[in-house]
mmCIF file of C-alpha atoms and ligand atoms in Angstrom:
data_model
loop_
_atom_site.group_PDB
_atom_site.id
_atom_site.type_symbol
_atom_site.label_atom_id
_atom_site.label_comp_id
_atom_site.label_asym_id
_atom_site.label_seq_id
_atom_site.Cartn_x
_atom_site.Cartn_y
_atom_site.Cartn_z
ATOM 1 C CA MET A 1 37.254 -27.043 0.031
ATOM 2 C CA ASN A 2 38.930 -27.713 3.369
ATOM 3 C CA GLU A 3 38.176 -30.777 5.434
ATOM 4 C CA VAL A 4 35.978 -29.049 7.931
ATOM 5 C CA SER A 5 33.569 -27.687 5.383
ATOM 6 C CA ALA A 6 33.653 -30.901 3.364
ATOM 7 C CA SER A 7 32.431 -32.894 6.326
ATOM 8 C CA ALA A 8 30.134 -30.247 7.815
ATOM 9 C CA PRO A 9 26.450 -30.676 7.032
ATOM 10 C CA LYS A 10 25.030 -28.279 4.486
ATOM 11 C CA LYS A 11 23.441 -25.101 5.726
ATOM 12 C CA ARG A 12 19.744 -24.669 5.169
ATOM 13 C CA MET A 13 18.003 -22.115 3.038
ATOM 14 C CA LEU A 14 14.271 -21.588 3.288
ATOM 15 C CA SER A 15 11.713 -19.274 1.791
ATOM 16 C CA GLY A 16 8.073 -19.088 0.851
ATOM 17 C CA ILE A 17 5.639 -17.033 -1.169
ATOM 18 C CA LYS A 18 1.938 -16.668 -0.445
ATOM 19 C CA PRO A 19 -0.299 -17.904 -3.270
ATOM 20 C CA SER A 20 -2.481 -14.852 -2.698
ATOM 21 C CA GLY A 21 -1.997 -13.667 -6.270
ATOM 22 C CA ASP A 22 -0.291 -14.726 -9.476
ATOM 23 C CA LEU A 23 3.484 -14.927 -9.441
ATOM 24 C CA THR A 24 5.003 -11.998 -11.309
ATOM 25 C CA LEU A 25 8.149 -10.956 -13.064
ATOM 26 C CA GLY A 26 9.018 -9.400 -9.706
ATOM 27 C CA SER A 27 8.556 -12.726 -7.896
ATOM 28 C CA TYR A 28 10.903 -14.329 -10.405
ATOM 29 C CA LEU A 29 13.645 -11.693 -10.594
ATOM 30 C CA GLY A 30 13.424 -10.645 -6.967
ATOM 31 C CA ALA A 31 13.034 -14.074 -5.396
ATOM 32 C CA ILE A 32 12.781 -17.364 -7.233
ATOM 33 C CA ARG A 33 15.680 -16.741 -9.596
ATOM 34 C CA ASN A 34 17.913 -16.264 -6.564
ATOM 35 C CA TRP A 35 16.661 -19.464 -4.945
ATOM 36 C CA LYS A 36 17.640 -21.800 -7.705
ATOM 37 C CA GLY A 37 20.978 -23.460 -8.183
ATOM 38 C CA ARG A 38 21.770 -23.284 -4.470
ATOM 39 C CA GLU A 39 21.506 -27.026 -3.910
ATOM 40 C CA GLU A 40 25.269 -27.566 -3.923
ATOM 41 C CA GLU A 41 25.796 -25.186 -1.063
ATOM 42 C CA PHE A 42 22.514 -25.444 0.797
ATOM 43 C CA GLU A 43 19.744 -27.797 1.674
ATOM 44 C CA CYS A 44 16.833 -25.858 0.192
ATOM 45 C CA PHE A 45 13.224 -25.704 1.372
ATOM 46 C CA TYR A 46 10.723 -23.662 -0.654
ATOM 47 C CA PHE A 47 7.046 -23.635 0.086
ATOM 48 C CA MET A 48 3.700 -22.178 -0.848
ATOM 49 C CA ALA A 49 2.671 -20.153 2.225
ATOM 50 C CA ASP A 50 -1.005 -21.034 1.850
ATOM 51 C CA LEU A 51 -1.772 -20.834 5.584
ATOM 52 C CA HIS A 52 -0.683 -17.225 5.470
ATOM 53 C CA THR A 53 -3.055 -16.278 2.635
ATOM 54 C CA ILE A 54 -6.259 -16.610 4.640
ATOM 55 C CA THR A 55 -5.428 -13.642 6.847
ATOM 56 C CA VAL A 56 -7.117 -11.862 3.952
ATOM 57 C CA ARG A 57 -10.354 -13.331 2.597
ATOM 58 C CA GLN A 58 -9.720 -15.648 -0.365
ATOM 59 C CA ASN A 59 -11.959 -17.225 -2.947
ATOM 60 C CA PRO A 60 -11.438 -20.986 -2.270
ATOM 61 C CA ALA A 61 -11.394 -22.109 -5.903
ATOM 62 C CA ASP A 62 -8.950 -19.354 -6.875
ATOM 63 C CA LEU A 63 -6.701 -20.116 -3.938
ATOM 64 C CA ARG A 64 -6.539 -23.795 -4.876
ATOM 65 C CA ARG A 65 -5.822 -23.044 -8.535
ATOM 66 C CA ARG A 66 -3.151 -20.447 -7.744
ATOM 67 C CA SER A 67 -1.478 -22.717 -5.187
ATOM 68 C CA LEU A 68 -1.053 -25.527 -7.708
ATOM 69 C CA GLU A 69 0.034 -23.039 -10.343
ATOM 70 C CA GLN A 70 2.653 -21.737 -7.984
ATOM 71 C CA LEU A 71 4.082 -25.208 -7.476
ATOM 72 C CA ALA A 72 4.234 -25.747 -11.253
ATOM 73 C CA GLN A 73 5.865 -22.337 -11.641
ATOM 74 C CA TYR A 74 8.481 -23.022 -8.964
ATOM 75 C CA ILE A 75 9.509 -26.095 -10.946
ATOM 76 C CA ALA A 76 9.292 -24.279 -14.280
ATOM 77 C CA CYS A 77 11.538 -21.529 -12.887
ATOM 78 C CA GLY A 78 14.212 -24.122 -12.296
ATOM 79 C CA LEU A 79 13.663 -25.434 -8.774
ATOM 80 C CA ASP A 80 14.313 -29.112 -9.342
ATOM 81 C CA PRO A 81 12.044 -31.101 -6.993
ATOM 82 C CA GLU A 82 14.650 -33.840 -6.774
ATOM 83 C CA LYS A 83 17.136 -31.391 -5.309
ATOM 84 C CA ASN A 84 14.903 -28.943 -3.439
ATOM 85 C CA VAL A 85 12.154 -29.640 -0.960
ATOM 86 C CA LEU A 86 8.986 -28.110 -2.437
ATOM 87 C CA PHE A 87 5.819 -28.261 -0.393
ATOM 88 C CA PHE A 88 2.553 -26.695 0.690
ATOM 89 C CA GLN A 89 2.689 -25.174 4.156
ATOM 90 C CA SER A 90 -0.758 -26.586 4.956
ATOM 91 C CA HIS A 91 0.484 -30.132 4.242
ATOM 92 C CA VAL A 92 2.990 -29.948 7.076
ATOM 93 C CA HIS A 93 0.903 -29.666 10.229
ATOM 94 C CA GLN A 94 3.911 -28.760 12.364
ATOM 95 C CA HIS A 95 3.732 -25.181 11.038
ATOM 96 C CA ALA A 96 0.371 -24.531 12.654
ATOM 97 C CA GLU A 97 1.469 -26.274 15.849
ATOM 98 C CA LEU A 98 4.728 -24.413 16.322
ATOM 99 C CA GLY A 99 2.937 -21.270 15.200
ATOM 100 C CA TRP A 100 0.651 -21.567 18.211
ATOM 101 C CA VAL A 101 3.527 -22.084 20.603
ATOM 102 C CA LEU A 102 5.433 -19.107 19.234
ATOM 103 C CA ASN A 103 2.330 -16.951 19.535
ATOM 104 C CA CYS A 104 2.891 -17.293 23.236
ATOM 105 C CA TYR A 105 6.437 -15.984 22.913
ATOM 106 C CA ALA A 106 5.645 -13.056 20.609
ATOM 107 C CA MET A 107 4.679 -9.906 22.457
ATOM 108 C CA PHE A 108 1.619 -7.800 21.733
ATOM 109 C CA GLY A 109 3.815 -4.721 21.472
ATOM 110 C CA GLU A 110 6.182 -6.373 18.999
ATOM 111 C CA LEU A 111 3.373 -7.570 16.793
ATOM 112 C CA SER A 112 1.717 -4.146 16.913
ATOM 113 C CA ARG A 113 4.858 -2.547 15.527
ATOM 114 C CA MET A 114 4.971 -4.649 12.360
ATOM 115 C CA THR A 115 4.684 -2.412 9.302
ATOM 116 C CA GLN A 116 2.903 -5.072 7.266
ATOM 117 C CA PHE A 117 0.242 -5.437 9.957
ATOM 118 C CA LYS A 118 -0.328 -1.698 9.987
ATOM 119 C CA ASP A 119 -0.505 -1.547 6.177
ATOM 120 C CA LYS A 120 -2.792 -4.532 5.828
ATOM 121 C CA SER A 121 -5.152 -3.473 8.568
ATOM 122 C CA ALA A 122 -5.464 -0.095 6.886
ATOM 123 C CA LYS A 123 -6.270 -1.828 3.584
ATOM 124 C CA ASN A 124 -8.678 -4.390 5.087
ATOM 125 C CA ALA A 125 -10.393 -2.294 7.705
ATOM 126 C CA ASP A 126 -13.437 -4.589 7.676
ATOM 127 C CA ASN A 127 -11.394 -7.722 8.439
ATOM 128 C CA ILE A 128 -8.637 -7.002 10.945
ATOM 129 C CA ASN A 129 -8.575 -10.547 12.258
ATOM 130 C CA GLY A 130 -6.341 -12.241 14.809
ATOM 131 C CA GLY A 131 -4.436 -14.089 12.116
ATOM 132 C CA LEU A 132 -3.390 -10.850 10.471
ATOM 133 C CA PHE A 133 -1.990 -9.734 13.802
ATOM 134 C CA THR A 134 -0.169 -12.966 14.700
ATOM 135 C CA TYR A 135 1.050 -13.626 11.139
ATOM 136 C CA PRO A 136 4.724 -13.078 12.108
ATOM 137 C CA ALA A 137 4.559 -15.814 14.782
ATOM 138 C CA LEU A 138 3.522 -18.307 12.102
ATOM 139 C CA MET A 139 6.264 -17.027 9.844
ATOM 140 C CA ALA A 140 8.745 -17.479 12.691
ATOM 141 C CA ALA A 141 7.527 -21.068 12.994
ATOM 142 C CA ASP A 142 8.042 -21.596 9.240
ATOM 143 C CA ILE A 143 11.647 -20.578 9.590
ATOM 144 C CA LEU A 144 12.576 -22.004 12.985
ATOM 145 C CA LEU A 145 11.036 -25.444 12.373
ATOM 146 C CA TYR A 146 13.742 -26.112 9.780
ATOM 147 C CA GLN A 147 16.607 -24.553 11.726
ATOM 148 C CA ALA A 148 17.182 -22.437 8.634
ATOM 149 C CA ASP A 149 20.471 -20.558 8.333
ATOM 150 C CA LEU A 150 19.495 -18.269 5.503
ATOM 151 C CA VAL A 151 16.109 -16.814 4.612
ATOM 152 C CA PRO A 152 15.971 -15.018 1.265
ATOM 153 C CA VAL A 153 13.246 -12.394 1.502
ATOM 154 C CA GLY A 154 12.283 -9.079 -0.006
ATOM 155 C CA ASP A 155 12.926 -5.863 1.836
ATOM 156 C CA ASP A 156 9.362 -5.808 3.121
ATOM 157 C CA GLN A 157 9.865 -9.079 5.041
ATOM 158 C CA LYS A 158 13.088 -8.141 6.767
ATOM 159 C CA GLN A 159 11.226 -6.898 9.813
ATOM 160 C CA HIS A 160 9.496 -10.273 10.160
ATOM 161 C CA VAL A 161 12.801 -12.138 9.998
ATOM 162 C CA GLU A 162 14.174 -9.821 12.652
ATOM 163 C CA LEU A 163 11.187 -10.556 14.854
ATOM 164 C CA THR A 164 11.807 -14.257 14.222
ATOM 165 C CA ARG A 165 15.306 -13.786 15.608
ATOM 166 C CA ASP A 166 13.944 -11.978 18.657
ATOM 167 C CA ILE A 167 11.456 -14.779 19.309
ATOM 168 C CA ALA A 168 14.179 -17.419 18.858
ATOM 169 C CA LYS A 169 16.478 -15.548 21.200
ATOM 170 C CA ARG A 170 13.749 -15.258 23.813
ATOM 171 C CA PHE A 171 12.861 -18.937 23.567
ATOM 172 C CA ASN A 172 16.494 -20.078 23.628
ATOM 173 C CA GLY A 173 17.103 -17.788 26.589
ATOM 174 C CA ILE A 174 14.509 -19.670 28.600
ATOM 175 C CA TYR A 175 15.000 -23.250 27.384
ATOM 176 C CA GLY A 176 18.550 -23.498 26.016
ATOM 177 C CA ASP A 177 19.649 -23.787 22.415
ATOM 178 C CA VAL A 178 16.543 -24.999 20.649
ATOM 179 C CA PHE A 179 16.489 -22.765 17.581
ATOM 180 C CA LYS A 180 19.195 -21.841 15.131
ATOM 181 C CA MET A 181 19.456 -18.087 14.589
ATOM 182 C CA PRO A 182 18.380 -17.352 10.991
ATOM 183 C CA GLU A 183 19.845 -14.598 8.823
ATOM 184 C CA PRO A 184 17.740 -12.654 6.352
ATOM 185 C CA TYR A 185 19.278 -12.664 2.895
ATOM 186 C CA ILE A 186 18.323 -9.781 0.682
ATOM 187 C CA PRO A 187 19.747 -10.174 -2.799
ATOM 188 C CA LYS A 188 21.185 -6.987 -4.276
ATOM 189 C CA VAL A 189 20.378 -7.706 -7.892
ATOM 190 C CA GLY A 190 16.786 -7.409 -8.956
ATOM 191 C CA ALA A 191 15.688 -7.297 -5.346
ATOM 192 C CA ARG A 192 12.861 -4.925 -6.018
ATOM 193 C CA ILE A 193 10.981 -4.846 -9.261
ATOM 194 C CA MET A 194 8.428 -2.055 -9.226
ATOM 195 C CA SER A 195 5.005 -1.754 -10.806
ATOM 196 C CA LEU A 196 5.065 -0.596 -14.423
ATOM 197 C CA VAL A 197 2.262 1.901 -13.803
ATOM 198 C CA ASN A 198 3.431 3.077 -10.405
ATOM 199 C CA PRO A 199 7.205 2.763 -10.059
ATOM 200 C CA GLU A 200 6.933 3.988 -6.461
ATOM 201 C CA ALA A 201 5.363 0.663 -5.419
ATOM 202 C CA LYS A 202 6.650 -2.876 -5.569
ATOM 203 C CA MET A 203 5.093 -4.992 -8.330
ATOM 204 C CA SER A 204 2.144 -6.733 -6.703
ATOM 205 C CA LYS A 205 0.742 -10.221 -7.252
ATOM 206 C CA SER A 206 -2.794 -8.909 -7.210
ATOM 207 C CA GLU A 207 -4.235 -7.320 -10.320
ATOM 208 C CA ASP A 208 -6.570 -5.069 -8.355
ATOM 209 C CA GLU A 209 -3.641 -3.608 -6.527
ATOM 210 C CA ASP A 210 -1.417 -3.382 -9.565
ATOM 211 C CA PRO A 211 -2.598 -3.138 -13.160
ATOM 212 C CA GLY A 212 1.110 -2.701 -13.987
ATOM 213 C CA ARG A 213 2.167 -6.192 -13.018
ATOM 214 C CA VAL A 214 3.560 -8.782 -15.430
ATOM 215 C CA THR A 215 2.669 -12.333 -14.443
ATOM 216 C CA LEU A 216 4.632 -15.447 -15.308
ATOM 217 C CA MET A 217 1.680 -16.705 -17.344
ATOM 218 C CA ASP A 218 1.108 -13.518 -19.373
ATOM 219 C CA LYS A 219 1.114 -14.040 -23.123
ATOM 220 C CA PRO A 220 3.709 -12.221 -25.267
ATOM 221 C CA GLU A 221 1.174 -9.730 -26.613
ATOM 222 C CA ASP A 222 0.025 -8.872 -23.071
ATOM 223 C CA ILE A 223 3.593 -8.374 -21.951
ATOM 224 C CA MET A 224 4.341 -6.075 -24.897
ATOM 225 C CA ARG A 225 1.196 -4.074 -24.165
ATOM 226 C CA LEU A 226 2.133 -3.672 -20.482
ATOM 227 C CA PHE A 227 5.610 -2.413 -21.331
ATOM 228 C CA LYS A 228 4.261 -0.083 -23.977
ATOM 229 C CA ARG A 229 2.105 1.529 -21.292
ATOM 230 C CA ALA A 230 4.855 1.658 -18.679
ATOM 231 C CA VAL A 231 5.165 4.969 -16.874
ATOM 232 C CA THR A 232 8.338 6.911 -17.691
ATOM 233 C CA ASP A 233 9.175 10.639 -17.574
ATOM 234 C CA SER A 234 9.498 13.573 -19.943
ATOM 235 C CA GLU A 235 13.287 13.694 -20.233
ATOM 236 C CA SER A 236 13.508 11.166 -23.050
ATOM 237 C CA CYS A 237 16.910 9.882 -22.014
ATOM 238 C CA VAL A 238 17.653 6.320 -20.889
ATOM 239 C CA ARG A 239 19.622 7.021 -17.719
ATOM 240 C CA PHE A 240 19.694 5.248 -14.364
ATOM 241 C CA ASP A 241 18.510 7.602 -11.627
ATOM 242 C CA THR A 242 16.305 6.048 -8.969
ATOM 243 C CA GLU A 243 15.606 9.450 -7.421
ATOM 244 C CA ASN A 244 14.281 11.362 -10.404
ATOM 245 C CA LYS A 245 13.630 8.636 -12.984
ATOM 246 C CA LYS A 246 11.979 5.804 -11.115
ATOM 247 C CA GLY A 247 10.090 4.395 -14.096
ATOM 248 C CA ILE A 248 13.058 4.309 -16.460
ATOM 249 C CA SER A 249 15.360 2.998 -13.728
ATOM 250 C CA ASN A 250 12.924 0.162 -13.052
ATOM 251 C CA LEU A 251 12.786 -0.688 -16.756
ATOM 252 C CA MET A 252 16.578 -0.616 -16.887
ATOM 253 C CA SER A 253 16.829 -2.987 -13.912
ATOM 254 C CA ILE A 254 14.398 -5.352 -15.585
ATOM 255 C CA TYR A 255 16.226 -5.169 -18.904
ATOM 256 C CA SER A 256 19.553 -5.720 -17.192
ATOM 257 C CA ALA A 257 18.220 -8.722 -15.250
ATOM 258 C CA ALA A 258 16.658 -10.204 -18.389
ATOM 259 C CA THR A 259 19.640 -9.717 -20.710
ATOM 260 C CA GLY A 260 22.669 -9.652 -18.417
ATOM 261 C CA LEU A 261 23.684 -6.249 -19.823
ATOM 262 C CA SER A 262 25.087 -3.754 -17.329
ATOM 263 C CA LEU A 263 23.237 -0.505 -16.637
ATOM 264 C CA GLU A 264 26.087 1.374 -18.278
ATOM 265 C CA GLN A 265 25.895 -0.727 -21.430
ATOM 266 C CA ILE A 266 22.163 -0.131 -21.590
ATOM 267 C CA GLU A 267 22.640 3.637 -21.287
ATOM 268 C CA ASN A 268 25.180 3.526 -24.119
ATOM 269 C CA ASP A 269 23.044 1.323 -26.347
ATOM 270 C CA PHE A 270 20.120 3.722 -26.136
ATOM 271 C CA VAL A 271 21.873 7.045 -26.560
ATOM 272 C CA GLY A 272 19.784 9.120 -28.970
ATOM 273 C CA LYS A 273 16.949 6.621 -29.074
ATOM 274 C CA GLY A 274 13.463 7.299 -27.768
ATOM 275 C CA TYR A 275 11.560 5.635 -24.945
ATOM 276 C CA GLY A 276 9.375 3.817 -27.478
ATOM 277 C CA ASP A 277 12.351 1.827 -28.770
ATOM 278 C CA PHE A 278 13.588 1.194 -25.269
ATOM 279 C CA LYS A 279 10.254 -0.067 -23.960
ATOM 280 C CA LYS A 280 9.936 -2.364 -26.960
ATOM 281 C CA ALA A 281 13.384 -3.817 -26.297
ATOM 282 C CA VAL A 282 12.604 -4.361 -22.617
ATOM 283 C CA GLY A 283 9.254 -5.968 -23.470
ATOM 284 C CA GLU A 284 10.873 -8.329 -25.957
ATOM 285 C CA SER A 285 13.574 -9.342 -23.480
ATOM 286 C CA VAL A 286 10.910 -10.155 -20.897
ATOM 287 C CA VAL A 287 8.846 -12.123 -23.419
ATOM 288 C CA GLU A 288 11.891 -14.312 -24.113
ATOM 289 C CA LEU A 289 12.793 -14.578 -20.437
ATOM 290 C CA LEU A 290 9.331 -15.775 -19.458
ATOM 291 C CA ARG A 291 8.469 -17.877 -22.512
ATOM 292 C CA PRO A 292 10.156 -21.119 -21.357
ATOM 293 C CA ILE A 293 8.730 -20.687 -17.847
ATOM 294 C CA ARG A 294 5.176 -20.228 -19.083
ATOM 295 C CA GLU A 295 5.465 -23.156 -21.489
ATOM 296 C CA GLU A 296 6.927 -25.511 -18.901
ATOM 297 C CA ALA A 297 4.419 -24.456 -16.218
ATOM 298 C CA THR A 298 1.564 -25.027 -18.649
ATOM 299 C CA ARG A 299 2.904 -28.481 -19.466
ATOM 300 C CA LEU A 300 3.281 -29.365 -15.775
ATOM 301 C CA LEU A 301 -0.202 -28.132 -14.920
ATOM 302 C CA ALA A 302 -1.630 -30.639 -17.355
ATOM 303 C CA ASP A 303 0.076 -33.402 -15.348
ATOM 304 C CA LYS A 304 -1.738 -33.231 -12.009
ATOM 305 C CA ALA A 305 -0.499 -36.676 -10.976
ATOM 306 C CA TYR A 306 3.082 -35.494 -11.206
ATOM 307 C CA LEU A 307 2.416 -32.333 -9.205
ATOM 308 C CA GLN A 308 0.619 -34.419 -6.622
ATOM 309 C CA LYS A 309 3.619 -36.698 -6.317
ATOM 310 C CA VAL A 310 6.054 -33.797 -5.996
ATOM 311 C CA CYS A 311 4.114 -32.095 -3.226
ATOM 312 C CA ALA A 312 3.477 -35.357 -1.365
ATOM 313 C CA GLU A 313 7.190 -36.167 -1.358
ATOM 314 C CA GLY A 314 8.041 -32.594 -0.440
ATOM 315 C CA ALA A 315 5.635 -32.606 2.496
ATOM 316 C CA GLN A 316 7.063 -35.879 3.719
ATOM 317 C CA LYS A 317 10.651 -34.612 3.656
ATOM 318 C CA ALA A 318 9.682 -31.301 5.236
ATOM 319 C CA SER A 319 7.624 -32.983 7.906
ATOM 320 C CA TYR A 320 10.514 -35.216 8.910
ATOM 321 C CA VAL A 321 12.719 -32.215 9.664
ATOM 322 C CA ALA A 322 9.906 -30.143 11.184
ATOM 323 C CA GLU A 323 8.813 -32.902 13.546
ATOM 324 C CA LYS A 324 12.247 -33.115 15.131
ATOM 325 C CA THR A 325 12.129 -29.450 16.080
ATOM 326 C CA LEU A 326 8.513 -29.556 17.183
ATOM 327 C CA ARG A 327 9.126 -32.540 19.441
ATOM 328 C CA LYS A 328 12.038 -30.783 21.077
ATOM 329 C CA VAL A 329 9.929 -27.661 21.626
ATOM 330 C CA TYR A 330 7.017 -29.605 23.141
ATOM 331 C CA LYS A 331 9.386 -31.342 25.500
ATOM 332 C CA LYS A 332 11.101 -28.113 26.526
ATOM 333 C CA VAL A 333 7.894 -26.301 27.347
ATOM 334 C CA GLY A 334 6.655 -29.242 29.418
ATOM 335 C CA PHE A 335 4.071 -31.147 27.363
ATOM 336 C CA VAL A 336 3.724 -34.863 28.186
ATOM 337 C CA ALA A 337 5.333 -37.078 25.510
ATOM 338 C CA ARG A 338 2.902 -38.876 23.208
HETATM 339 N N1 LIG B 1 5.479 -13.418 4.705
HETATM 340 C C1 LIG B 1 6.082 -13.716 3.439
HETATM 341 C C2 LIG B 1 5.523 -12.748 2.395
HETATM 342 O O1 LIG B 1 4.488 -12.178 2.582
HETATM 343 C C3 LIG B 1 5.808 -15.142 3.033
HETATM 344 C C4 LIG B 1 6.369 -16.089 4.031
HETATM 345 C C5 LIG B 1 5.660 -16.804 4.937
HETATM 346 C C6 LIG B 1 7.742 -16.385 4.236
HETATM 347 N N2 LIG B 1 6.498 -17.573 5.689
HETATM 348 C C7 LIG B 1 7.757 -17.352 5.284
HETATM 349 C C8 LIG B 1 8.931 -15.969 3.638
HETATM 350 C C9 LIG B 1 8.974 -17.852 5.755
HETATM 351 C C10 LIG B 1 10.127 -16.478 4.118
HETATM 352 C C11 LIG B 1 10.154 -17.423 5.176
HETATM 353 O O2 LIG B 1 6.138 -12.572 1.372
#
């Protein structure tokens, strides 16, 4: 390491997941697994985006349970709370405050063009509320509050990170350098785990939307059953082809991510074998991959005092950083100092 980088402060990495459903194998392979172990290089902030969930109607008791579960699962997946800042978005009031300000710097036209808004308003035609529309301004606040350098997100969130950059650029253009320009970071490996029953669609956190999802808390027998039922094709050949063999390719990606085997090795190992054998092998690899996570999450969930302590400390650390940015923003736009 040269002297400059040794003395330079660490860059920041930040990401969040909405506790709007149960975390899945897709959440782990596509997101959380890529977040962990970055503490050497980055200062890492990972949160439960609970404010974002209520753009769609939630059952309060379920939301509370899933939010706590998500915290336990973050830790069980390997995000060490001593080395990463883990917190609930709703515990850090600066998110809502900067979110409001940025609403005033996000244009109606820009927000109207967001694919997620269009999709979600089609799906929730009876509840197209203002929050659903201004969601990306809150997400921009999440990111810009921490002056994040890198934002690991799935493909579907790239547009929101780009809008965040546009908002930051607009704000900086008026007031000077207030916000750091964030970069989306889309991991190549395991970026997109698809539903086991519909390999055209990303694995969803909600069971209604995706009966082919594997959650982090699923028991081994449930996991085996889900893989047994996974949609494949009629060719009966384990070959990676995302055009014509979406189901098998998805299973191969999962198997590769779970075992570390290359796609080529997998193809070789299953020459002449049927899909039944292959699905069983994939299922077993996932059972072993998720077993320690489920066990540790279950153990942590029994220790509410510990979880409480982790999220209180996380919120305090997050709030310290967030407040600095918020204060600067309030001053720049012309609010009287408190
Ligand atoms: N919108 C993201 C999603 O639906 C969740 C999210 C909210 C997020 N705020 C964020 C992700 C900030 C990254 C950074 O998945």
